[in-house]
C-alpha cells in the first residue's frame, strides 16, 4: 500500500494492545474530516484534535506526530481523544525518546513508533519510572489506576 | 509544615534514580546534549559561564532547620562554602560539578528536598507569601493550596513540555508580598459574599523582556475545583501558546494576543469539560494537607521589649512584621549586609539560621523573594537574644525594604545570559547610601537590578529599577522609575538614555534627592513619583 504519511506496523516498537496491528492508510486531519472512509489519521502539532471527535467511531488508528520531542502539544491531543472516549490505537510517532515514554503512556498513548529504535532495556525502565502518580490522567480513568491522593484516602 | 509521606518520598527517590540513569545515558552517548539539556534543566542543573549551577526548590519558600542545615552542608561539601537565595524563594549553588549532581540530589532527598522543575519549560516551584501562616492580615494560610498545586504540577504528564516556563504564585491576603500578578498564574485566596473560601485567578503576568501585569480571569473558583481550573488554564496554554519564537512563548503573550476575554472563554470551555472528566483530587486531600500547616502552640508573653539599645530598636522597627498572635512577630534576617552580595549566605550562616529557627521559631524558616530569610514565629521576649546572635554572625543588617535591601540577579559574574554585572553595582550602591546616611531618610524604597533583559532581578517592578545592557561592548545601565510588585502593582518606566556604572550610581543619588526635596507627608518614593510624574526626575538627570 502506498502510504507515505503514516508509520507501518513494522515501525511500531512498543505496543500495549491486544488487538492485531492493522495496516491503515493514514490521512491528514483535514482529509479525515472530508473522507468518510478514512480509518487512520495523523495529527500534527498544530492540529486541533477536537475536530476529530465526530469521527472517533470509525477511527482505528490515530498517530500523533512529534517532529521535535520538546513540542508538548501532542500530549494534550492524546488526552483529549481519550477523554472523548477514543479506544483505538493511539500511536506516538517521530522524535519519541526514552525520557518521554512514561508521560506519553500516562496521556493515553498505547503504541510507539520512534524515528530511531530505542534501547529495549532503557525503555522498559522508563515505562516503569513511576510506581505511583499524583495526577489524574488517562491511566487513572475508569478506575484503572489510583492516584496517590486516592490511595491516601482509600 | 508539610511532611512527606511514603508516597511523596517515593516520588522524589524515583526522580533521583531517573536522573542518575539519564546522566549515565548521557555519558554513554545514548543521549545527545540537545536531548539531555531539557532533562537536566528539569532537575535544576544549568550550565553557566564558569561552572554548572544547581537550583534547589524550596516549595513556597518554607523549610525547617534540618533542611536549612542540609543546604549549608551542601554549600560546604559541593560548592565554595556559600549558596545564593533567589527571587523564586529557591537556592542556587553556582560552582557545581556535573558528576556530583546526582549525589547532591540524593542528599536533598534525605531531607525531603529536590531540584525538580526548578528550570525547563514546565511548571516551576510554586511561590507564596513569605509571611504565610504567620501574618496578621491573611484570610487563611495559602500554603496548603500551594502544596496541593505542588503535587499536581510535579511530573505532570501533559505539561512537561510547555511552550515556555510556567510560574504559579498563591497568596491569601490583600497585601501582595509575593509579586503575585507578575506570575503566569497568580492565585489569591478570597472569601465570596456567601462567606465561602475560593480562589481568584490572574493569568498572564510576567517580567522578562515583555513585562505584563496579569489580568483577572476568574473572580472565584470554588476550592474543590482549584486544580481543575488550573489544569484548564494550562491546557489552553499548552495547545495554543506560541512555539515559533521563544521570546513570545510565555502565556502572557497568548493572553495578550488572544485578548483576556477570548482566553478566558477558552479556559471556561475547557474547565466545563474537565469538570465532567474529573481531574480534581479528592476533597479530603486538601484537608489532609492543611493539617500539616496547623498553627504551632503559641504562648502568651510580653508584647513589648526593652528598646534602650538603638541598634536593636532600629532592627526591630525595620526587620520585624506583625504576627497574628500579639506576643509574636516574624523576624526578617537580611542577606543584604552593606557591601555584600544580595542573597548570599555561607554554609555556616545557614546552619546558624537553622539553629535559631529551632530555638526561636518552632523550627520554621521562610525564604523571601527579596532574597532574605524569615523566622516566622518569634516570641517578642526572645527578640534581643535573637538579634544579638544574628548581629554577631553578620546577619543583623537593619535594612528590610530600604534602598540597601535590593534585589540583584547574579549578572555577568555568573550568568551566561547577562549583558552586565549586577552584583558589584548592588554592592557599591549599598555602600554609598550607608556612608551618606540617606537610607534612613528614604524609608521604603525598592531598588531592583537585572543584568539583562530577562529581568531576573525584577527591575520592571522596582520603585527604582536598573537594567544592565551591552552598549557596543561596554556595560551600560538603564534607569527606570515607578514599578511595584505589590498590591499597587505597576511597571516601571525608563527615564531616558542609560549610564555608565559610575553614572548610574550618581543617577540613583539624584532621583532620591528629587524625592527628598518633593516628598509630602508620609509619602514613599513611589508615591511621590506617582504624584509628580517623571518630568522632575528627568530634569534632575538630564536637564
XYZ file of N, CA and C in Angstrom, chain B residues 298-307 312 316 323-330 377-384:
84
model
N 1.166 28.593 70.255
C 1.686 29.900 70.660
C 1.422 30.117 72.139
N 2.379 30.782 72.784
C 2.222 31.066 74.206
C 2.136 32.567 74.424
N 1.350 32.940 75.410
C 1.261 34.363 75.726
C 2.523 34.824 76.430
N 2.957 36.032 76.127
C 4.165 36.581 76.738
C 4.150 38.082 76.570
N 5.255 38.737 76.933
C 5.304 40.195 76.830
C 5.068 40.662 75.391
N 4.420 41.800 75.259
C 4.132 42.339 73.926
C 5.083 43.469 73.575
N 5.923 43.834 74.528
C 6.917 44.879 74.267
C 8.263 44.373 74.747
N 9.297 45.137 74.381
C 10.636 44.691 74.698
C 11.494 45.918 74.984
N 12.540 45.755 75.758
C 13.422 46.876 76.095
C 14.131 47.375 74.842
N 13.900 48.627 74.499
C 14.448 49.179 73.255
C 15.575 50.173 73.524
N 19.455 47.803 68.240
C 18.421 46.778 68.355
C 17.049 47.348 67.999
N 14.464 46.085 65.122
C 13.084 45.675 65.407
C 12.115 46.463 64.523
N 2.630 39.862 63.671
C 2.177 38.460 63.670
C 0.694 38.401 64.005
N 0.068 37.267 63.679
C -1.352 37.125 64.034
C -1.544 36.938 65.534
N -0.483 36.499 66.225
C -0.534 36.380 67.680
C 0.264 37.548 68.261
N -0.340 38.289 69.190
C 0.298 39.556 69.556
C 1.496 39.406 70.488
N 1.851 38.205 70.874
C 3.100 38.018 71.623
C 4.258 37.621 70.708
N 3.980 37.582 69.413
C 4.975 37.131 68.433
C 5.171 38.164 67.327
N 6.292 38.033 66.623
C 6.497 38.758 65.363
C 7.172 37.794 64.394
N 7.157 38.163 63.114
C 8.012 37.478 62.148
C 9.268 38.325 62.016
N 7.869 32.838 63.389
C 7.148 32.904 64.675
C 8.135 33.123 65.823
N 8.529 34.372 66.039
C 9.467 34.660 67.126
C 8.728 35.371 68.252
N 8.840 34.804 69.437
C 8.194 35.434 70.586
C 8.903 36.762 70.867
N 8.135 37.795 71.133
C 8.712 39.138 71.290
C 9.790 39.148 72.375
N 9.565 38.392 73.418
C 10.521 38.368 74.526
C 11.896 37.831 74.085
N 11.916 37.059 73.002
C 13.180 36.479 72.541
C 13.932 37.340 71.530
N 13.354 38.464 71.154
C 13.987 39.271 70.103
C 15.406 39.736 70.461
N 15.657 40.219 71.693
C 17.028 40.679 71.984
C 18.063 39.558 71.817
